[in-house]
mmCIF file of C-alpha atoms in Angstrom:
data_model
loop_
_atom_site.group_PDB
_atom_site.id
_atom_site.type_symbol
_atom_site.label_atom_id
_atom_site.label_comp_id
_atom_site.label_asym_id
_atom_site.label_seq_id
_atom_site.Cartn_x
_atom_site.Cartn_y
_atom_site.Cartn_z
ATOM 1 C CA MET A 1 77.402 -22.184 -46.956
ATOM 2 C CA LYS A 2 78.714 -18.822 -47.788
ATOM 3 C CA SER A 3 74.824 -17.440 -46.544
ATOM 4 C CA LYS A 4 75.672 -19.435 -43.258
ATOM 5 C CA ASN A 5 79.001 -17.629 -42.704
ATOM 6 C CA ILE A 6 77.686 -14.507 -43.113
ATOM 7 C CA ASN A 7 75.228 -14.941 -40.655
ATOM 8 C CA ASN A 8 77.738 -16.070 -38.020
ATOM 9 C CA GLY A 9 79.075 -12.911 -38.643
ATOM 10 C CA MET A 10 76.507 -10.896 -38.276
ATOM 11 C CA ARG A 11 75.670 -12.910 -34.831
ATOM 12 C CA LYS A 12 79.153 -12.539 -33.586
ATOM 13 C CA ILE A 13 79.084 -8.256 -34.720
ATOM 14 C CA THR A 14 75.579 -7.861 -33.034
ATOM 15 C CA SER A 15 76.796 -9.463 -29.915
ATOM 16 C CA VAL A 16 79.915 -7.501 -29.857
ATOM 17 C CA ILE A 17 77.962 -4.477 -30.312
ATOM 18 C CA CYS A 18 75.420 -5.023 -27.353
ATOM 19 C CA SER A 19 78.570 -6.288 -25.020
ATOM 20 C CA LEU A 20 80.243 -2.565 -26.079
ATOM 21 C CA LEU A 21 76.328 -1.009 -25.124
ATOM 22 C CA SER A 22 76.366 -3.313 -21.972
ATOM 23 C CA VAL A 23 80.137 -1.926 -20.690
ATOM 24 C CA LEU A 24 78.801 1.582 -21.371
ATOM 25 C CA PHE A 25 75.634 1.875 -19.809
ATOM 26 C CA ILE A 26 77.263 0.045 -16.529
ATOM 27 C CA SER A 27 79.986 2.451 -16.835
ATOM 28 C CA CYS A 28 77.741 5.306 -17.117
ATOM 29 C CA GLU A 29 75.790 4.005 -13.700
ATOM 30 C CA GLN A 30 78.672 3.757 -11.786
ATOM 31 C CA GLN A 31 79.994 7.035 -12.347
ATOM 32 C CA GLU A 32 78.345 9.639 -11.693
ATOM 33 C CA ILE A 33 76.844 12.475 -14.037
ATOM 34 C CA GLU A 34 77.164 16.441 -13.126
ATOM 35 C CA PRO A 35 73.596 17.971 -13.677
ATOM 36 C CA LEU A 36 73.718 20.235 -16.856
ATOM 37 C CA GLY A 37 72.947 23.064 -14.428
ATOM 38 C CA SER A 38 75.803 23.029 -12.097
ATOM 39 C CA MET A 39 78.476 23.188 -14.842
ATOM 40 C CA LYS A 40 80.569 26.181 -15.280
ATOM 41 C CA ASP A 41 79.101 28.774 -17.493
ATOM 42 C CA THR A 42 75.771 27.517 -17.584
ATOM 43 C CA PRO A 43 72.911 30.232 -17.368
ATOM 44 C CA LEU A 44 72.278 31.010 -13.473
ATOM 45 C CA ALA A 45 68.928 29.603 -12.307
ATOM 46 C CA ILE A 46 67.188 30.317 -8.959
ATOM 47 C CA ALA A 47 65.704 27.112 -6.819
ATOM 48 C CA SER A 48 64.422 28.619 -4.045
ATOM 49 C CA ALA A 49 64.070 31.896 -1.683
ATOM 50 C CA GLY A 50 63.026 32.155 1.835
ATOM 51 C CA VAL A 51 63.444 32.019 5.742
ATOM 52 C CA ALA A 52 62.574 29.396 7.990
ATOM 53 C CA GLU A 53 59.140 29.532 9.660
ATOM 54 C CA LEU A 54 58.894 32.522 7.064
ATOM 55 C CA THR A 55 55.868 35.276 8.046
ATOM 56 C CA THR A 56 55.289 37.962 5.329
ATOM 57 C CA ARG A 57 53.273 39.079 2.803
ATOM 58 C CA ALA A 58 54.240 36.439 0.560
ATOM 59 C CA THR A 59 52.396 33.104 -0.276
ATOM 60 C CA ILE A 60 54.338 30.381 1.749
ATOM 61 C CA ASN A 61 55.272 26.763 1.416
ATOM 62 C CA ASN A 62 58.137 24.967 3.499
ATOM 63 C CA ASP A 63 59.117 28.208 4.344
ATOM 64 C CA ARG A 64 60.241 29.294 0.513
ATOM 65 C CA LEU A 65 58.718 32.333 -0.930
ATOM 66 C CA GLU A 66 56.268 31.341 -3.434
ATOM 67 C CA GLU A 67 54.657 34.640 -5.044
ATOM 68 C CA GLY A 68 56.098 38.324 -5.752
ATOM 69 C CA SER A 69 59.612 39.061 -7.173
ATOM 70 C CA ILE A 70 62.996 39.019 -5.924
ATOM 71 C CA GLY A 71 65.976 41.240 -6.727
ATOM 72 C CA VAL A 72 69.452 39.069 -7.263
ATOM 73 C CA TYR A 73 72.411 40.794 -6.745
ATOM 74 C CA VAL A 74 75.700 38.365 -7.814
ATOM 75 C CA TYR A 75 79.250 38.991 -7.626
ATOM 76 C CA SER A 76 82.526 37.656 -9.135
ATOM 77 C CA THR A 77 85.925 38.642 -9.185
ATOM 78 C CA THR A 78 86.367 37.099 -12.678
ATOM 79 C CA GLY A 79 84.474 38.977 -15.054
ATOM 80 C CA ASP A 80 81.153 40.768 -16.102
ATOM 81 C CA SER A 81 79.481 37.278 -17.329
ATOM 82 C CA TYR A 82 79.310 36.180 -13.605
ATOM 83 C CA LYS A 83 78.167 39.167 -12.304
ATOM 84 C CA GLY A 84 74.438 40.966 -12.238
ATOM 85 C CA ASP A 85 72.979 43.712 -10.579
ATOM 86 C CA ASN A 86 68.844 43.846 -9.285
ATOM 87 C CA ILE A 87 67.803 40.932 -11.719
ATOM 88 C CA LYS A 88 65.034 40.776 -11.551
ATOM 89 C CA TRP A 89 63.127 37.178 -10.719
ATOM 90 C CA THR A 90 59.349 36.150 -10.621
ATOM 91 C CA TYR A 91 57.790 33.407 -8.830
ATOM 92 C CA ARG A 92 55.457 31.686 -11.688
ATOM 93 C CA ASN A 93 53.343 28.550 -11.812
ATOM 94 C CA GLY A 94 55.848 26.550 -9.222
ATOM 95 C CA PHE A 95 59.288 28.097 -10.704
ATOM 96 C CA TRP A 96 61.494 31.138 -10.129
ATOM 97 C CA GLU A 97 61.612 32.439 -13.633
ATOM 98 C CA LEU A 98 64.270 35.335 -14.869
ATOM 99 C CA ASP A 99 62.114 38.575 -15.169
ATOM 100 C CA ALA A 100 65.038 40.631 -16.895
ATOM 101 C CA GLU A 101 67.308 40.450 -19.998
ATOM 102 C CA THR A 102 70.668 39.932 -17.614
ATOM 103 C CA VAL A 103 71.294 36.698 -17.837
ATOM 104 C CA VAL A 104 74.302 35.691 -15.494
ATOM 105 C CA LEU A 105 76.419 32.401 -16.156
ATOM 106 C CA PHE A 106 77.348 29.955 -13.411
ATOM 107 C CA GLU A 107 81.122 30.161 -12.106
ATOM 108 C CA ASN A 108 80.782 26.834 -10.280
ATOM 109 C CA ASN A 109 83.309 28.591 -7.778
ATOM 110 C CA GLY A 110 82.055 29.799 -4.281
ATOM 111 C CA LYS A 111 85.057 31.582 -3.923
ATOM 112 C CA LYS A 112 84.829 33.619 -6.594
ATOM 113 C CA GLN A 113 81.085 34.467 -7.095
ATOM 114 C CA GLN A 114 78.974 35.244 -4.531
ATOM 115 C CA ILE A 115 74.478 35.911 -4.605
ATOM 116 C CA ALA A 116 72.805 37.921 -2.871
ATOM 117 C CA ALA A 117 69.220 38.636 -2.725
ATOM 118 C CA TYR A 118 66.103 40.809 -1.341
ATOM 119 C CA TYR A 119 62.321 41.133 -1.106
ATOM 120 C CA PRO A 120 59.853 42.345 -2.358
ATOM 121 C CA TYR A 121 61.348 44.079 -5.603
ATOM 122 C CA ALA A 122 62.290 47.342 -6.246
ATOM 123 C CA GLU A 123 63.754 50.076 -9.056
ATOM 124 C CA PRO A 124 66.289 51.606 -6.627
ATOM 125 C CA THR A 125 68.210 54.734 -6.906
ATOM 126 C CA GLU A 126 71.692 55.089 -6.592
ATOM 127 C CA GLY A 127 71.617 51.684 -4.895
ATOM 128 C CA LYS A 128 68.495 52.450 -2.186
ATOM 129 C CA VAL A 129 64.909 52.107 -1.761
ATOM 130 C CA GLN A 130 63.037 53.957 0.481
ATOM 131 C CA ILE A 131 60.991 52.428 3.145
ATOM 132 C CA THR A 132 57.732 54.023 4.521
ATOM 133 C CA LEU A 133 55.612 52.894 7.515
ATOM 134 C CA PRO A 134 51.778 53.715 7.822
ATOM 135 C CA GLU A 135 49.871 55.591 10.396
ATOM 136 C CA ALA A 136 48.343 52.819 11.638
ATOM 137 C CA TYR A 137 48.687 49.079 10.738
ATOM 138 C CA GLY A 138 45.850 47.270 9.228
ATOM 139 C CA ASP A 139 44.828 43.362 8.778
ATOM 140 C CA ASP A 140 47.467 43.616 6.143
ATOM 141 C CA TYR A 141 50.315 44.548 8.496
ATOM 142 C CA ASP A 142 52.407 41.712 7.245
ATOM 143 C CA ASN A 143 52.436 44.019 3.861
ATOM 144 C CA TYR A 144 55.421 45.743 5.594
ATOM 145 C CA ASP A 145 57.651 42.633 6.139
ATOM 146 C CA TYR A 146 60.746 42.773 4.136
ATOM 147 C CA LEU A 147 63.464 40.069 3.327
ATOM 148 C CA TYR A 148 67.233 40.312 2.729
ATOM 149 C CA GLY A 149 70.120 37.386 1.959
ATOM 150 C CA GLU A 150 73.724 38.618 2.438
ATOM 151 C CA TYR A 151 76.056 37.899 0.230
ATOM 152 C CA ALA A 152 76.955 34.024 0.253
ATOM 153 C CA PRO A 153 79.386 32.033 -1.709
ATOM 154 C CA LEU A 154 77.235 30.408 -5.146
ATOM 155 C CA ASN A 155 78.622 26.774 -4.797
ATOM 156 C CA SER A 156 75.194 25.532 -6.988
ATOM 157 C CA ASN A 157 73.359 26.157 -10.072
ATOM 158 C CA PRO A 158 70.321 26.243 -9.526
ATOM 159 C CA ALA A 159 70.556 28.671 -6.017
ATOM 160 C CA ALA A 160 68.720 28.096 -2.769
ATOM 161 C CA ILE A 161 69.240 31.893 -1.463
ATOM 162 C CA LYS A 162 68.364 32.207 2.474
ATOM 163 C CA MET A 163 66.931 35.289 3.319
ATOM 164 C CA LYS A 164 65.990 37.162 6.933
ATOM 165 C CA HIS A 165 63.714 39.631 8.181
ATOM 166 C CA LEU A 166 64.776 43.266 7.942
ATOM 167 C CA MET A 167 62.063 44.962 10.558
ATOM 168 C CA ALA A 168 61.767 44.752 13.919
ATOM 169 C CA LYS A 169 58.985 43.000 15.118
ATOM 170 C CA VAL A 170 56.388 44.358 18.341
ATOM 171 C CA THR A 171 53.699 42.408 19.869
ATOM 172 C CA VAL A 172 51.753 44.220 22.728
ATOM 173 C CA ASN A 173 49.892 42.037 24.910
ATOM 174 C CA VAL A 174 47.570 44.105 26.772
ATOM 175 C CA THR A 175 45.426 42.750 30.279
ATOM 176 C CA THR A 176 43.122 45.150 32.503
ATOM 177 C CA GLY A 177 43.016 45.140 36.026
ATOM 178 C CA THR A 178 39.609 44.440 38.257
ATOM 179 C CA ASP A 179 39.516 48.315 39.331
ATOM 180 C CA ILE A 180 38.582 49.334 35.223
ATOM 181 C CA ASP A 181 35.150 49.888 34.553
ATOM 182 C CA ALA A 182 33.682 46.869 32.609
ATOM 183 C CA TRP A 183 32.981 49.163 29.518
ATOM 184 C CA ASP A 184 36.158 50.842 29.532
ATOM 185 C CA GLY A 185 37.955 48.667 27.079
ATOM 186 C CA ILE A 186 41.219 49.399 25.059
ATOM 187 C CA LYS A 187 40.743 51.644 21.817
ATOM 188 C CA SER A 188 44.165 51.115 20.306
ATOM 189 C CA VAL A 189 47.901 50.953 21.210
ATOM 190 C CA GLU A 190 50.769 53.020 19.876
ATOM 191 C CA LEU A 191 54.223 53.084 19.530
ATOM 192 C CA VAL A 192 55.860 56.687 19.901
ATOM 193 C CA ASP A 193 58.031 58.978 18.331
ATOM 194 C CA VAL A 194 59.689 56.210 16.388
ATOM 195 C CA PRO A 195 60.644 56.737 12.657
ATOM 196 C CA CYS A 196 58.285 55.750 9.489
ATOM 197 C CA MET A 197 60.860 56.366 6.870
ATOM 198 C CA ALA A 198 64.512 55.135 6.116
ATOM 199 C CA ASP A 199 66.466 54.668 3.252
ATOM 200 C CA TRP A 200 67.376 51.287 2.651
ATOM 201 C CA THR A 201 70.896 50.008 0.868
ATOM 202 C CA LEU A 202 70.355 46.771 -0.847
ATOM 203 C CA PRO A 203 70.696 43.955 -0.883
ATOM 204 C CA GLY A 204 71.851 44.169 2.897
ATOM 205 C CA ALA A 205 70.205 45.436 6.037
ATOM 206 C CA THR A 206 71.589 48.748 6.098
ATOM 207 C CA LEU A 207 69.447 51.235 7.184
ATOM 208 C CA GLY A 208 69.743 55.201 7.171
ATOM 209 C CA GLU A 209 68.304 58.691 6.246
ATOM 210 C CA TYR A 210 65.451 58.110 8.619
ATOM 211 C CA GLY A 211 62.660 60.681 8.473
ATOM 212 C CA THR A 212 60.786 62.329 10.791
ATOM 213 C CA ASN A 213 59.578 60.267 14.007
ATOM 214 C CA THR A 214 55.840 59.911 14.134
ATOM 215 C CA ASN A 215 53.246 57.562 16.319
ATOM 216 C CA ILE A 216 52.150 54.370 14.572
ATOM 217 C CA ALA A 217 49.370 52.860 15.851
ATOM 218 C CA LEU A 218 49.473 48.949 15.909
ATOM 219 C CA TYR A 219 47.371 46.259 14.443
ATOM 220 C CA GLY A 220 44.583 44.361 16.993
ATOM 221 C CA SER A 221 41.823 44.631 19.514
ATOM 222 C CA GLY A 222 41.411 43.458 22.341
ATOM 223 C CA LEU A 223 44.366 42.584 24.141
ATOM 224 C CA THR A 224 46.504 41.679 21.481
ATOM 225 C CA TYR A 225 48.468 44.320 19.020
ATOM 226 C CA CYS A 226 50.804 43.535 16.416
ATOM 227 C CA GLY A 227 53.163 45.632 13.463
ATOM 228 C CA TYR A 228 56.506 46.801 12.983
ATOM 229 C CA ALA A 229 59.413 48.981 13.528
ATOM 230 C CA LEU A 230 62.522 49.799 11.558
ATOM 231 C CA PRO A 231 65.371 48.648 13.397
ATOM 232 C CA SER A 232 67.471 51.553 14.546
ATOM 233 C CA GLU A 233 69.709 52.254 17.866
ATOM 234 C CA ALA A 234 67.002 52.951 19.821
ATOM 235 C CA GLU A 235 67.116 51.631 23.498
ATOM 236 C CA ALA A 236 63.379 51.405 24.767
ATOM 237 C CA LEU A 237 60.119 51.659 22.481
ATOM 238 C CA ALA A 238 57.559 54.092 24.027
ATOM 239 C CA LEU A 239 54.058 53.170 24.167
ATOM 240 C CA ARG A 240 50.894 55.000 24.359
ATOM 241 C CA ILE A 241 47.370 53.339 24.892
ATOM 242 C CA THR A 242 44.142 55.062 24.732
ATOM 243 C CA MET A 243 40.972 53.826 26.478
ATOM 244 C CA GLU A 244 37.906 54.031 25.354
ATOM 245 C CA SER A 245 36.562 56.516 27.838
ATOM 246 C CA GLY A 246 39.780 58.665 26.113
ATOM 247 C CA ARG A 247 41.971 58.532 28.748
ATOM 248 C CA LEU A 248 45.460 58.130 27.568
ATOM 249 C CA PHE A 249 48.459 55.927 29.479
ATOM 250 C CA THR A 250 52.143 56.130 28.282
ATOM 251 C CA ALA A 251 54.861 53.840 29.238
ATOM 252 C CA THR A 252 58.544 53.432 28.137
ATOM 253 C CA ALA A 253 59.807 49.419 27.706
ATOM 254 C CA SER A 254 63.210 49.189 28.050
ATOM 255 C CA LEU A 255 65.261 46.978 25.814
ATOM 256 C CA ASP A 256 68.413 46.740 27.912
ATOM 257 C CA ASN A 257 68.057 43.091 29.070
ATOM 258 C CA ILE A 258 70.063 43.606 32.598
ATOM 259 C CA ASP A 259 70.614 40.313 32.335
ATOM 260 C CA THR A 260 73.460 40.758 29.986
ATOM 261 C CA ILE A 261 75.755 43.213 31.869
ATOM 262 C CA ASN A 262 78.360 43.556 28.727
ATOM 263 C CA LYS A 263 76.029 44.219 26.268
ATOM 264 C CA THR A 264 73.096 47.318 25.643
ATOM 265 C CA GLU A 265 70.669 45.593 23.051
ATOM 266 C CA VAL A 266 68.947 47.973 20.385
ATOM 267 C CA LEU A 267 65.698 47.917 18.496
ATOM 268 C CA SER A 268 67.452 44.907 16.181
ATOM 269 C CA SER A 269 66.484 43.780 12.809
ATOM 270 C CA GLY A 270 64.557 40.329 12.537
ATOM 271 C CA THR A 271 64.043 40.656 16.511
ATOM 272 C CA HIS A 272 60.346 39.566 17.976
ATOM 273 C CA TYR A 273 60.042 42.073 20.651
ATOM 274 C CA THR A 274 56.877 41.079 22.972
ATOM 275 C CA ILE A 275 55.726 43.651 25.421
ATOM 276 C CA SER A 276 53.251 42.414 28.373
ATOM 277 C CA VAL A 277 51.099 45.614 29.898
ATOM 278 C CA LYS A 278 48.801 45.744 32.628
ATOM 279 C CA VAL A 279 46.247 48.538 32.458
ATOM 280 C CA GLY A 280 44.869 49.815 35.807
ATOM 281 C CA LYS A 281 42.090 52.492 36.341
ATOM 282 C CA ASP A 282 44.579 54.952 37.342
ATOM 283 C CA LYS A 283 48.318 53.237 35.892
ATOM 284 C CA VAL A 284 49.664 51.185 33.600
ATOM 285 C CA THR A 285 52.572 48.479 34.538
ATOM 286 C CA ILE A 286 55.307 47.089 32.159
ATOM 287 C CA GLU A 287 54.832 43.583 33.470
ATOM 288 C CA GLN A 288 57.445 41.706 31.037
ATOM 289 C CA ILE A 289 59.086 42.175 27.826
ATOM 290 C CA SER A 290 60.549 39.474 25.685
ATOM 291 C CA MET A 291 62.996 38.890 22.881
ATOM 292 C CA GLY A 292 62.623 36.251 20.403
ATOM 293 C CA ASP A 293 63.372 35.158 16.871
ATOM 294 C CA PHE A 294 60.967 37.070 14.378
ATOM 295 C CA ASP A 295 58.881 33.896 13.915
ATOM 296 C CA SER A 296 58.610 33.145 17.637
ATOM 297 C CA PRO A 297 55.689 34.114 20.141
ATOM 298 C CA PHE A 298 58.050 35.193 22.334
ATOM 299 C CA GLY A 299 61.366 34.812 23.461
ATOM 300 C CA ASP A 300 63.797 35.388 26.699
ATOM 301 C CA GLY A 301 61.577 37.663 29.111
ATOM 302 C CA TRP A 302 62.908 40.120 31.732
ATOM 303 C CA SER A 303 60.699 41.918 34.009
ATOM 304 C CA ASP A 304 60.146 46.083 34.111
ATOM 305 C CA GLU A 305 58.874 47.299 37.230
ATOM 306 C CA GLU A 306 57.960 50.542 35.657
ATOM 307 C CA GLU A 307 54.308 51.953 36.261
ATOM 308 C CA ILE A 308 53.387 55.222 34.535
ATOM 309 C CA LYS A 309 50.254 57.139 35.310
#
């Protein structure tokens, strides 16, 4: 009889424990559990860094950088534990890994803590690095693309960093008239008298201390030529077209769209300029100029009646 009572008591205790565990399990299911990374004072991690429809030197997957290193800046109004300047993160084996000694804590307060980044990683001097463009672009011209992400509230951990293109992209499309000799094709297309060097203030889009102006040959052959230019206050782009025969043509494409009366356009960061020119035997005509987003094949175009002999 005593053994039977003990067994009944054990079954009751077991039943109570199971009921309690069930209640706890259901309670946990019903209550949203906050991920560890999003909690205050956890180490900051990077989920992704990139820009929509990204075309750059890096390997891209779903608009995200998946190669190379970025420099990350974190600002906070609270304390040093939530701050960091030019922290190196490198993409390895499918993840962004901290490649520096600095560990920044997540504050979980986007009003107090902000994040910015740039690509590719560099060692700045007094917060600046120097950008230098080549005399002629090769088939690796995308290596001269730079990205920046301005300060934005840090509301999640791991962080998703949105970035923009720093450079201005230039495409020149050339057509030839029927009056040109068949053997006299296009040898080169150059940007004329443009700066090839500037100091970049990290991590934003500020450029300054431009170097001496020079000519830069765009990459291409046949009828399409591409490259980059440093954003500046220039209101026009001068072109030089060299023919196989040695003949030279120069033309100036005004960047100021006459349709926007109250605005003067200049050579701008993150803009794709497409210039269509027609080469004849004795003259070059700029037929259309288009401006669009960096990765768009074309933008809003307007005609330019200029003819250059």
